[in-house]
Short mmCIF file of C-alpha atoms and ligand atoms in Angstrom, two decimals:
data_model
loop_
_atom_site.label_atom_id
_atom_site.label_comp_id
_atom_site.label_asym_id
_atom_site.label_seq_id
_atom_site.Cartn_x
_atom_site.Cartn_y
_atom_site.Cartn_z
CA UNK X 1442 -2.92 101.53 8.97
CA UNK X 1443 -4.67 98.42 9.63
CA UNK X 1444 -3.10 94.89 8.26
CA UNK X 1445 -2.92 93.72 4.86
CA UNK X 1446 -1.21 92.18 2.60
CA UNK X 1447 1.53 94.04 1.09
CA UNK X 1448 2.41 92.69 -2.54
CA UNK X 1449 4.96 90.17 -3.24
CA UNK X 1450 7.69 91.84 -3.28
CA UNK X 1451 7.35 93.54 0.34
CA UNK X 1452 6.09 90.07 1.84
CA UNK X 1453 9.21 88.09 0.14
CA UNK X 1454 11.61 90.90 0.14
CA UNK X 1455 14.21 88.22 1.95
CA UNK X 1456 13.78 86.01 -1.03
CA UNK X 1457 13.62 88.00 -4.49
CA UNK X 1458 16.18 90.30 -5.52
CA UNK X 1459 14.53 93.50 -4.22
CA UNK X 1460 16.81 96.28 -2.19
CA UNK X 1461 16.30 99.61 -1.09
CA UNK X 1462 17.21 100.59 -4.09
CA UNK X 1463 14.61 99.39 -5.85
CA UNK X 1464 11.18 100.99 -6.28
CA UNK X 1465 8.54 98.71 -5.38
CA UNK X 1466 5.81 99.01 -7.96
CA UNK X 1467 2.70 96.85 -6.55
CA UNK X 1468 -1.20 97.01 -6.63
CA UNK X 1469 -1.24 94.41 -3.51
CA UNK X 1470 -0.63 91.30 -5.91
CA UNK X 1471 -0.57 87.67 -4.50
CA UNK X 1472 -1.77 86.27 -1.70
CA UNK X 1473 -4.71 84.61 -3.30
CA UNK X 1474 -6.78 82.00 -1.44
CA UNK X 1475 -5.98 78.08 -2.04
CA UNK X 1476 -9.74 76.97 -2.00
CA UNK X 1477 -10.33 73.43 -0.93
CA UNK X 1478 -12.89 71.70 -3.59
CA UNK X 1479 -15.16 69.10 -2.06
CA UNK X 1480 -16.72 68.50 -5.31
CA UNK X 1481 -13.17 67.64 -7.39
CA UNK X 1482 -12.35 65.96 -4.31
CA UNK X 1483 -15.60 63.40 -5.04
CA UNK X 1484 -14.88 63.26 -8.49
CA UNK X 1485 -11.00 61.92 -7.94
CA UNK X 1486 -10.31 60.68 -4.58
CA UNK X 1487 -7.90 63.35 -4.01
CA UNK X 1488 -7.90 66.34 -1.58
CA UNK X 1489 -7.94 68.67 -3.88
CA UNK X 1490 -6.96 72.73 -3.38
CA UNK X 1491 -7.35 75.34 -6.16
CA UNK X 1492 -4.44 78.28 -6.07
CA UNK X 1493 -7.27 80.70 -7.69
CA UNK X 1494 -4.81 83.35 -9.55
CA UNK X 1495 -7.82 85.31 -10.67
CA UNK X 1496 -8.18 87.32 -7.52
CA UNK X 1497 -4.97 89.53 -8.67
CA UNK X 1498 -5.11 92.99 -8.96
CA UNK X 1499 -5.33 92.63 -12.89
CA UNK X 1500 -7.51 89.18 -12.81
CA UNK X 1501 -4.54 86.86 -13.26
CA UNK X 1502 -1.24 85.26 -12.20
CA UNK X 1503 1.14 87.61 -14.24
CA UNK X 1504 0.41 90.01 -11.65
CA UNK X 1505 3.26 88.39 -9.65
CA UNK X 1506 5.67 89.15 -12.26
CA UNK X 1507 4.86 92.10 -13.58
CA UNK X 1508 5.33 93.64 -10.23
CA UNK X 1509 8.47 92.38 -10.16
CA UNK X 1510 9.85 93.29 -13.80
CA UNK X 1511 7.98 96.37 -13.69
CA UNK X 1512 9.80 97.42 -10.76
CA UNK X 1513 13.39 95.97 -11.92
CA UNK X 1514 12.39 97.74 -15.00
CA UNK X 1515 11.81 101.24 -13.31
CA UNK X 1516 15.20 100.53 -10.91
CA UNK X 1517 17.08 100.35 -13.96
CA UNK X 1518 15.74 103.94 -14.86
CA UNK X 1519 13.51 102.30 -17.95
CA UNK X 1520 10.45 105.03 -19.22
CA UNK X 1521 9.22 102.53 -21.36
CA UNK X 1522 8.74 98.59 -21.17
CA UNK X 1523 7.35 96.71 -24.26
CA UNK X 1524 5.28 93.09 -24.61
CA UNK X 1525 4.03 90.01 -26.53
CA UNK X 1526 0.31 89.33 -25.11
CA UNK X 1527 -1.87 86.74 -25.42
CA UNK X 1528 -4.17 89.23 -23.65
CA UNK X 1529 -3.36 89.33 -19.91
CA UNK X 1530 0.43 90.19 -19.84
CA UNK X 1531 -0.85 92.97 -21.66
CA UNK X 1532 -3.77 94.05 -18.69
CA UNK X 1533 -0.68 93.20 -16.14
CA UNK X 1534 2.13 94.92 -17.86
CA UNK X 1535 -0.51 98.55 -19.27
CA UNK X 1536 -1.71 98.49 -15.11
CA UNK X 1537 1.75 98.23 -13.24
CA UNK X 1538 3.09 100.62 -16.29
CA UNK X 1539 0.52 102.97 -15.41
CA UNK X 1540 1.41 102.82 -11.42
CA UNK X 1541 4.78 103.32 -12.28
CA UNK X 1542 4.24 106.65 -14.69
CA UNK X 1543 5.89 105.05 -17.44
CA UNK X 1544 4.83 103.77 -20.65
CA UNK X 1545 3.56 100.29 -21.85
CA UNK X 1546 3.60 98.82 -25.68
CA UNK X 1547 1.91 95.58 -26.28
CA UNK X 1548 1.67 93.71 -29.28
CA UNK X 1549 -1.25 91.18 -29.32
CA UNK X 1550 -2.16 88.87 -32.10
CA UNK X 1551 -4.73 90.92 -34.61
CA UNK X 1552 -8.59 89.50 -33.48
CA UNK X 1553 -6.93 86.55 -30.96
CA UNK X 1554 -7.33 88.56 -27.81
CA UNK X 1555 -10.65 88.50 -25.20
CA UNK X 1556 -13.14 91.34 -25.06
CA UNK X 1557 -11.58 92.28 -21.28
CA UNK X 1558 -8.91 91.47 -21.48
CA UNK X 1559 -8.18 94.24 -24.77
CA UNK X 1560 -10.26 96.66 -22.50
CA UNK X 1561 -7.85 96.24 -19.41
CA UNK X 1562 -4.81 97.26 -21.61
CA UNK X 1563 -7.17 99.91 -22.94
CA UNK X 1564 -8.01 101.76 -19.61
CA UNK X 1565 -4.75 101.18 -18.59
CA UNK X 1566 -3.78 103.51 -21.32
CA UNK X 1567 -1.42 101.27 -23.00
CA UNK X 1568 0.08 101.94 -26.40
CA UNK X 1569 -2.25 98.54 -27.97
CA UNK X 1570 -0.90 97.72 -31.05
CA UNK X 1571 -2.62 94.16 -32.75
CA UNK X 1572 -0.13 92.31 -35.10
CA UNK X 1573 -1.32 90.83 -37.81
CA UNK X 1574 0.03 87.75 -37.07
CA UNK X 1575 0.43 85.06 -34.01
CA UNK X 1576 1.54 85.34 -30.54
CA UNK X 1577 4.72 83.93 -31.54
CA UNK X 1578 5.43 86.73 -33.72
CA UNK X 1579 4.21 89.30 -31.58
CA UNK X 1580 6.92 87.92 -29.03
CA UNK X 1581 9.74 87.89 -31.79
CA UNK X 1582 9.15 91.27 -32.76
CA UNK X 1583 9.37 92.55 -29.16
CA UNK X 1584 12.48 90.79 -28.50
CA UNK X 1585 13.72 92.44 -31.15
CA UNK X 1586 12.34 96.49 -30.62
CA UNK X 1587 13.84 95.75 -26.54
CA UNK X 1588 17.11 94.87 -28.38
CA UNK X 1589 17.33 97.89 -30.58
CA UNK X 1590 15.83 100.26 -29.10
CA UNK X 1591 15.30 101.95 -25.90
CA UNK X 1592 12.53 99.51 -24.12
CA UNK X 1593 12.39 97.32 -21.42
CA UNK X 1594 10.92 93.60 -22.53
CA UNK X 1595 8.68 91.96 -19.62
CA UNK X 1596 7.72 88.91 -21.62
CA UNK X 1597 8.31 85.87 -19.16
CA UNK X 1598 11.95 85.33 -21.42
CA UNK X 1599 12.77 88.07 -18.44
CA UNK X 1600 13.90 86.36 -15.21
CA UNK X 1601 12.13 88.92 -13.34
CA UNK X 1602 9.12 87.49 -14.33
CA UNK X 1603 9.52 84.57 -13.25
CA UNK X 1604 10.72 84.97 -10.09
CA UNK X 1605 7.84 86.89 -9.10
CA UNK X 1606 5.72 84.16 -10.44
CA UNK X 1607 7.76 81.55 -7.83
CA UNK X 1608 6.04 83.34 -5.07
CA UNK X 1609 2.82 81.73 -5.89
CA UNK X 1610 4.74 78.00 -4.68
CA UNK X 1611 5.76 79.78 -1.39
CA UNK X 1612 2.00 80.55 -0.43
CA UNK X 1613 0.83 77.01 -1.43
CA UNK X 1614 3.58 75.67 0.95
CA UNK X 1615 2.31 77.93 3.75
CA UNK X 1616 -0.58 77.28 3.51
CA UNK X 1617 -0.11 73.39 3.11
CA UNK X 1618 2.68 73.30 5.57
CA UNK X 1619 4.31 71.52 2.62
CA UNK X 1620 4.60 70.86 -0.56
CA UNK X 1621 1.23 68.82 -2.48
CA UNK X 1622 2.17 65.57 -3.99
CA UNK X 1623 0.86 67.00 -7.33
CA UNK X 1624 0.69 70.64 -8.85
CA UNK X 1625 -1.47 70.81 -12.49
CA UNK X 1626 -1.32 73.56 -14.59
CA UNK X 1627 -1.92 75.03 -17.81
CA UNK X 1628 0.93 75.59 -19.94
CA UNK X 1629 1.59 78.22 -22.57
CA UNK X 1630 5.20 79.67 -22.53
CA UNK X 1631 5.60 77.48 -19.91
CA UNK X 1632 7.07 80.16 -17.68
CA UNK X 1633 4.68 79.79 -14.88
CA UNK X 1634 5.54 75.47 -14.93
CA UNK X 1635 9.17 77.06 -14.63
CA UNK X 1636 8.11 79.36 -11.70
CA UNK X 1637 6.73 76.89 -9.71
CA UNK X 1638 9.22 74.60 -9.94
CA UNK X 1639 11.74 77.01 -9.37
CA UNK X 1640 9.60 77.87 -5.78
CA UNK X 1641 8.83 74.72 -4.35
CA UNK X 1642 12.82 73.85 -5.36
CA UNK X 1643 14.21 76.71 -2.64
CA UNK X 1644 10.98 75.57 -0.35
CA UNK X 1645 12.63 72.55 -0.40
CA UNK X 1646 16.48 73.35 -0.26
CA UNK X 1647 15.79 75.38 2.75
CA UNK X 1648 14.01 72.49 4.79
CA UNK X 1649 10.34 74.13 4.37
CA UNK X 1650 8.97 70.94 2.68
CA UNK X 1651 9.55 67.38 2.84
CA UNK X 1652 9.04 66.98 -1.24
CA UNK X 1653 9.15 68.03 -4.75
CA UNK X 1654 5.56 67.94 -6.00
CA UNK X 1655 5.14 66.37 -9.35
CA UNK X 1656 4.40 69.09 -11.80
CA UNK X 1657 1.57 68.09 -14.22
CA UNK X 1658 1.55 70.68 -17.42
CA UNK X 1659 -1.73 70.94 -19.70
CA UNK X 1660 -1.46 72.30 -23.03
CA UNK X 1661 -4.62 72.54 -25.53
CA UNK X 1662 -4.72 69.89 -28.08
CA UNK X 1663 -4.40 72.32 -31.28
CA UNK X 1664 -1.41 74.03 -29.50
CA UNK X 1665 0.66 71.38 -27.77
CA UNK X 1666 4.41 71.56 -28.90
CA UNK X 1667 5.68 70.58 -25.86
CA UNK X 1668 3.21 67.44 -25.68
CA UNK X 1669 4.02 66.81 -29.52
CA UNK X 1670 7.49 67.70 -29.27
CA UNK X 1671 8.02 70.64 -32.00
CA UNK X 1672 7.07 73.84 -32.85
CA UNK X 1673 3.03 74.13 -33.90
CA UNK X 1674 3.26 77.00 -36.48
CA UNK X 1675 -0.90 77.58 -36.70
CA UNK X 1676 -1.60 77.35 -32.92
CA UNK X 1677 -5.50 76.46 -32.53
CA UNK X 1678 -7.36 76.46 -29.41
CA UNK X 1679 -10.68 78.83 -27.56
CA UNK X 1680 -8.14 78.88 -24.43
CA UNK X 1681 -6.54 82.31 -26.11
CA UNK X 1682 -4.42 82.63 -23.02
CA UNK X 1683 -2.26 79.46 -24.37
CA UNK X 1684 -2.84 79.49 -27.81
CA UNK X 1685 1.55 79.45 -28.04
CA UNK X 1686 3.28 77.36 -30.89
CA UNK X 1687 6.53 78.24 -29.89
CA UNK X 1688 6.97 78.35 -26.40
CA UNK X 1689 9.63 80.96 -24.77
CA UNK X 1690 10.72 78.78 -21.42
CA UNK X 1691 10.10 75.63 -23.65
CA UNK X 1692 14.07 74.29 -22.72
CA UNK X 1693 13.22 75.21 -18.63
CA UNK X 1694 10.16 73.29 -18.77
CA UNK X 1695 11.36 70.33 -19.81
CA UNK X 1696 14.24 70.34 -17.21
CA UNK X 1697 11.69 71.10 -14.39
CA UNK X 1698 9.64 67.91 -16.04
CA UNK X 1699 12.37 66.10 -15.09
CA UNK X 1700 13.40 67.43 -12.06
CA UNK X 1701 9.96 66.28 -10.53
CA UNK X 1702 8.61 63.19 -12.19
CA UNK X 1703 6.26 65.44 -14.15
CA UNK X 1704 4.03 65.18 -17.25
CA UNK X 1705 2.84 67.29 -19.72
CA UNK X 1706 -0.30 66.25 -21.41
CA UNK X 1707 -3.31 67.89 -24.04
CA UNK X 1708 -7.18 68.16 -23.39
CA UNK X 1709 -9.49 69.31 -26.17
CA UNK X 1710 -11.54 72.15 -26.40
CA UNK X 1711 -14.68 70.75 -25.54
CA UNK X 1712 -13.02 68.90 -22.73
CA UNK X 1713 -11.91 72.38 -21.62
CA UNK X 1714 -15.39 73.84 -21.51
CA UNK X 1715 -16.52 70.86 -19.44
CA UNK X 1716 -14.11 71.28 -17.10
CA UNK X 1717 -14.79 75.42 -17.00
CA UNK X 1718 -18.09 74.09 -16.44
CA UNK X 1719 -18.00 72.07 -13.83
CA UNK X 1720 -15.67 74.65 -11.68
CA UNK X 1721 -18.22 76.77 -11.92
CA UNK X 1722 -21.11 75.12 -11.28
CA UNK X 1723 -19.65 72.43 -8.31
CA UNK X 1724 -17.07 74.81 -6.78
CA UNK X 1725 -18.03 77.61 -7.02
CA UNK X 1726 -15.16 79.19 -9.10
CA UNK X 1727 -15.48 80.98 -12.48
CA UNK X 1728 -12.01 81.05 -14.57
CA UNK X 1729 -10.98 81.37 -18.00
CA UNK X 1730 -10.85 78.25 -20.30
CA UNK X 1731 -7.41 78.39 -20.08
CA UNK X 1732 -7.34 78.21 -16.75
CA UNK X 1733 -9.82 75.01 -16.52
CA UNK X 1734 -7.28 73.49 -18.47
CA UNK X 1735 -6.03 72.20 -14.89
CA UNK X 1736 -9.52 70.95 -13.99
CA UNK X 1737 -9.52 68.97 -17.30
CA UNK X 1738 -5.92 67.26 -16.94
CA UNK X 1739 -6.73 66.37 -13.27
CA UNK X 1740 -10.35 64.28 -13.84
CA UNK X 1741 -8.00 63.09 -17.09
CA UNK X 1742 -4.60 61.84 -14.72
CA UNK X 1743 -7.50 60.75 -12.40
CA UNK X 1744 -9.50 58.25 -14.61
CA UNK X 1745 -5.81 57.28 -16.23
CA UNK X 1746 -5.46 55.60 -12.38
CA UNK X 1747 -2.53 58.25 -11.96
CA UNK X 1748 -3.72 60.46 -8.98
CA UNK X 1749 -3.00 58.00 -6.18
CA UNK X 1750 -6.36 57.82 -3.73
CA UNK X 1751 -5.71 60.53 -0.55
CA UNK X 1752 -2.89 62.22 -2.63
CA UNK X 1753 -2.81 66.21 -1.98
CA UNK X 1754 -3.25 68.26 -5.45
CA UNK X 1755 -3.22 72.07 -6.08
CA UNK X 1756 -4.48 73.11 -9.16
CA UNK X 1757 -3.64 76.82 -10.02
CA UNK X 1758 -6.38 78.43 -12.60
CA UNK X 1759 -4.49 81.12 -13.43
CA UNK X 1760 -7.22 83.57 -14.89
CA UNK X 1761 -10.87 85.26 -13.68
CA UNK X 1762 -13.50 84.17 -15.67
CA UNK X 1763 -15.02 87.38 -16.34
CA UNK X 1764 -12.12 88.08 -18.96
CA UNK X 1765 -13.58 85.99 -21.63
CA UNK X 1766 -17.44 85.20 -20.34
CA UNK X 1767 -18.44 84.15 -23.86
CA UNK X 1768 -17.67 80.32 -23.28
CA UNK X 1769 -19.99 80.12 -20.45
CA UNK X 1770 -22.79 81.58 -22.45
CA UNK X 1771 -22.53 78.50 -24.92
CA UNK X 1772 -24.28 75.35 -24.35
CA UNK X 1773 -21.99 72.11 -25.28
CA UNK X 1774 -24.60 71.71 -28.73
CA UNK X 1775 -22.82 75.29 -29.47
CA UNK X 1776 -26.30 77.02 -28.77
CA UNK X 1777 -26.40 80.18 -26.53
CA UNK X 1778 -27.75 80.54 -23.11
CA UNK X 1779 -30.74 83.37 -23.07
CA UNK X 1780 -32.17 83.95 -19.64
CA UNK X 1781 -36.04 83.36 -19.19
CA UNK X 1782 -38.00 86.33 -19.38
CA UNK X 1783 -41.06 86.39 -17.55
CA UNK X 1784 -43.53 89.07 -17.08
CA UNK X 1785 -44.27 91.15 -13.23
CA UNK X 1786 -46.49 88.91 -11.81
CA UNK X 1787 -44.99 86.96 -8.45
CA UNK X 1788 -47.84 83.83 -8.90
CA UNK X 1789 -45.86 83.25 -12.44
CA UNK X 1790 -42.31 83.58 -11.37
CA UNK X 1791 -43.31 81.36 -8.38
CA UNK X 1792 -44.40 78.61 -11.43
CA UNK X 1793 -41.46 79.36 -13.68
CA UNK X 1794 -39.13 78.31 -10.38
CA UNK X 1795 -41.27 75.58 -9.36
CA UNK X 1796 -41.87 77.23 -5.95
CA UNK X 1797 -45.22 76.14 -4.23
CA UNK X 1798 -47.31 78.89 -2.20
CA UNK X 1799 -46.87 78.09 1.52
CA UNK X 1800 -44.78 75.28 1.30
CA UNK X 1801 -40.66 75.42 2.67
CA UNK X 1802 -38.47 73.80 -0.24
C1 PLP Y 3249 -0.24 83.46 -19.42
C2 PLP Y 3249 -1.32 82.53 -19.08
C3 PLP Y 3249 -1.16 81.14 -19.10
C4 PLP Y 3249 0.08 80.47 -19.55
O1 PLP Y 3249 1.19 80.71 -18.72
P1 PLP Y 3249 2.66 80.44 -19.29
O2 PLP Y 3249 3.56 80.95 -18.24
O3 PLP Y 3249 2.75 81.21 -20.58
O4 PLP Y 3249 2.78 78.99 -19.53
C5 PLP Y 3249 -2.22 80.35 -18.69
N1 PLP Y 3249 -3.39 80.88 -18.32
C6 PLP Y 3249 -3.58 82.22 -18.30
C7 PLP Y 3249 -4.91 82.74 -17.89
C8 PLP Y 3249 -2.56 83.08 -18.68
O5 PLP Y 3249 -2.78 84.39 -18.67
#
């Protein structure tokens, strides 16, 4: 068989605790492009690379870490595995379930979840259950069905999780040949700000990088414990994929804030649409809100005067666009974008896109 990437777990089998007696559970995850953006670049000053999470298998990040937990899971002779979603652990944990031949639960917030997201879990043939309630009790009530009865809990309160999430750190260093002098990303549990960390840490103890990047966290304004230092009990934002009050890895984060000089900061929704916006339209790059989140707290460190001219910055977006394309439909006034319509005649297309006969544009 010709070369290709093999999954996480096979291409950092030395570095994850995977053995031959564990059944590796993939759909090809990781190994997703760090895109240089000229335009971001411009904007900052910066040399700025995006980690762009939504070419996983299931469209985002947790991909890494479902492989991993879903395989730990099915090593430790689990049939069923259950989960908390804002929407794309859910897609992750219903697909890699679904490889594996066992069962998946999930338990998302009643209404709060994306259109594709709810349709991945769907045709994954997960057992979709929507709480009527928040995340946050979505993710107590798993914790407690995985202590009583006989499931498996993936949520990112699982180590496994987590460490296949680090993986994402080792590829940036390969790629960089070192660590960046900044990594910005959104923040909702705050288990991927703990992954990261956690990578570039053991890039580091084992002499693959010269530094500890400094880890920049973005949560949305109406959810932003971390930022505002307690628990938000009515989490608000459009970025569904962080809309957390409570976050799980909330103690870790902190520590890894710490441990690298970082910052954790919150951008409004309309800044977040912006910032999906430009992406899009100067990169080339169509994410999530959530995701442009990273976008929004790196043109917002930028103008601050804290993104030192020259300095190297990876911004992970951790989720495709197409799982929530609603926002891009909107105009900033709040109207929606309809396409022209224009009748079969080539002279009045030509018009409508300004194209005159003969000439080259
Ligand atoms: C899960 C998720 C996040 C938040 O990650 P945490 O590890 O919970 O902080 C951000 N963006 C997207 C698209 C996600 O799916």
């Amino acid at each position: 068989m010709a070369k290709q990437w093999r999954g996480v777990l096979h291409e950092y089998a030395d570095r994850l605790d995977v053995s031959a007696a564990t059944p590796i559970i993939s759909l090809g995850e990781g190994g997703t492009p760090l895109i240089p953006a000229p335009a971001l670049s411009a904007r900052t000053g910066a040399k700025v690379f995006i980690k762009y999470e939504g070419m996983n298998p299931t469209g985002s990040f947790k991909d890494r870490g479902m492989t991993m937990a879903i395989s730990k899971a099915v090593e430790h002779g689990a049939q069923a595995v259950i989960c908390a979603s804002t929407g794309n652990t859910s897609a992750s944990a219903a697909a890699y379930a679904a490889h594996a031949g066992i069962t998946a639960a999930v338990l998302v917030p009643e209404g709060k979840i994306s259109m594709g997201k709810l349709s991945q879990a769907v045709a994954h043939n997960g057992q979709l259950l929507q709480v009527q309630g928040n995340f946050d009790d979505c993710l107590d009530i798993a914790r407690d069905l995985a202590a009583n009865y006989p499931v498996h809990l993936v949520n990112s309160v699982n180590n496994d999780r987590i460490e296949g999430q680090k993986t994402a750190a080792y590829e940036v260093v390969e790629v960089l040949e070192d660590a960046p002098d900044f990594h910005i990303l959104p923040v909702g549990n705050a288990g991927n700000y703990t992954a990261y960390s956690r990578g570039y840490t053991e890039e580091l103890a084992r002499g693959a990088t010269t530094k500890m990047p400094r880890m920049f966290g973005f949560q949305a304004s109406g959810s932003a414990p971390i930022v505002l230092g307690h628990v938000v009990k009515s989490p608000e934002t459009l970025a569904s994929a962080i809309r957390i009050g409570n976050p799980a890895s909330w103690e870790l984060a902190l520590a890894a804030r710490e441990q690298t000089n970082g910052y954790f900061g919150a951008i409004d929704d309309e800044t977040i649409l912006a910032a999906q916006r430009i992406l899009s339209a100067e990169v080339g790059i169509f994410v999530e809100p959530a995701s442009a989140i990273s976008v929004a707290g790196l043109l917002e460190r930028a103008e601050a005067g804290e993104i030192p001219k020259g300095a190297v910055v990876v911004l992970t977006v951790t989720g495709h666009g197409l799982k929530d394309p609603q926002w891009a439909l909107r105009r900033a006034d709040g109207s929606e974008v309809t396409p022209t319509s224009v009748p079969v005649d080539v002279p009045t297309i030509a018009d409508v896109l300004g194209l005159v006969a003969g000439g080259l544009k």
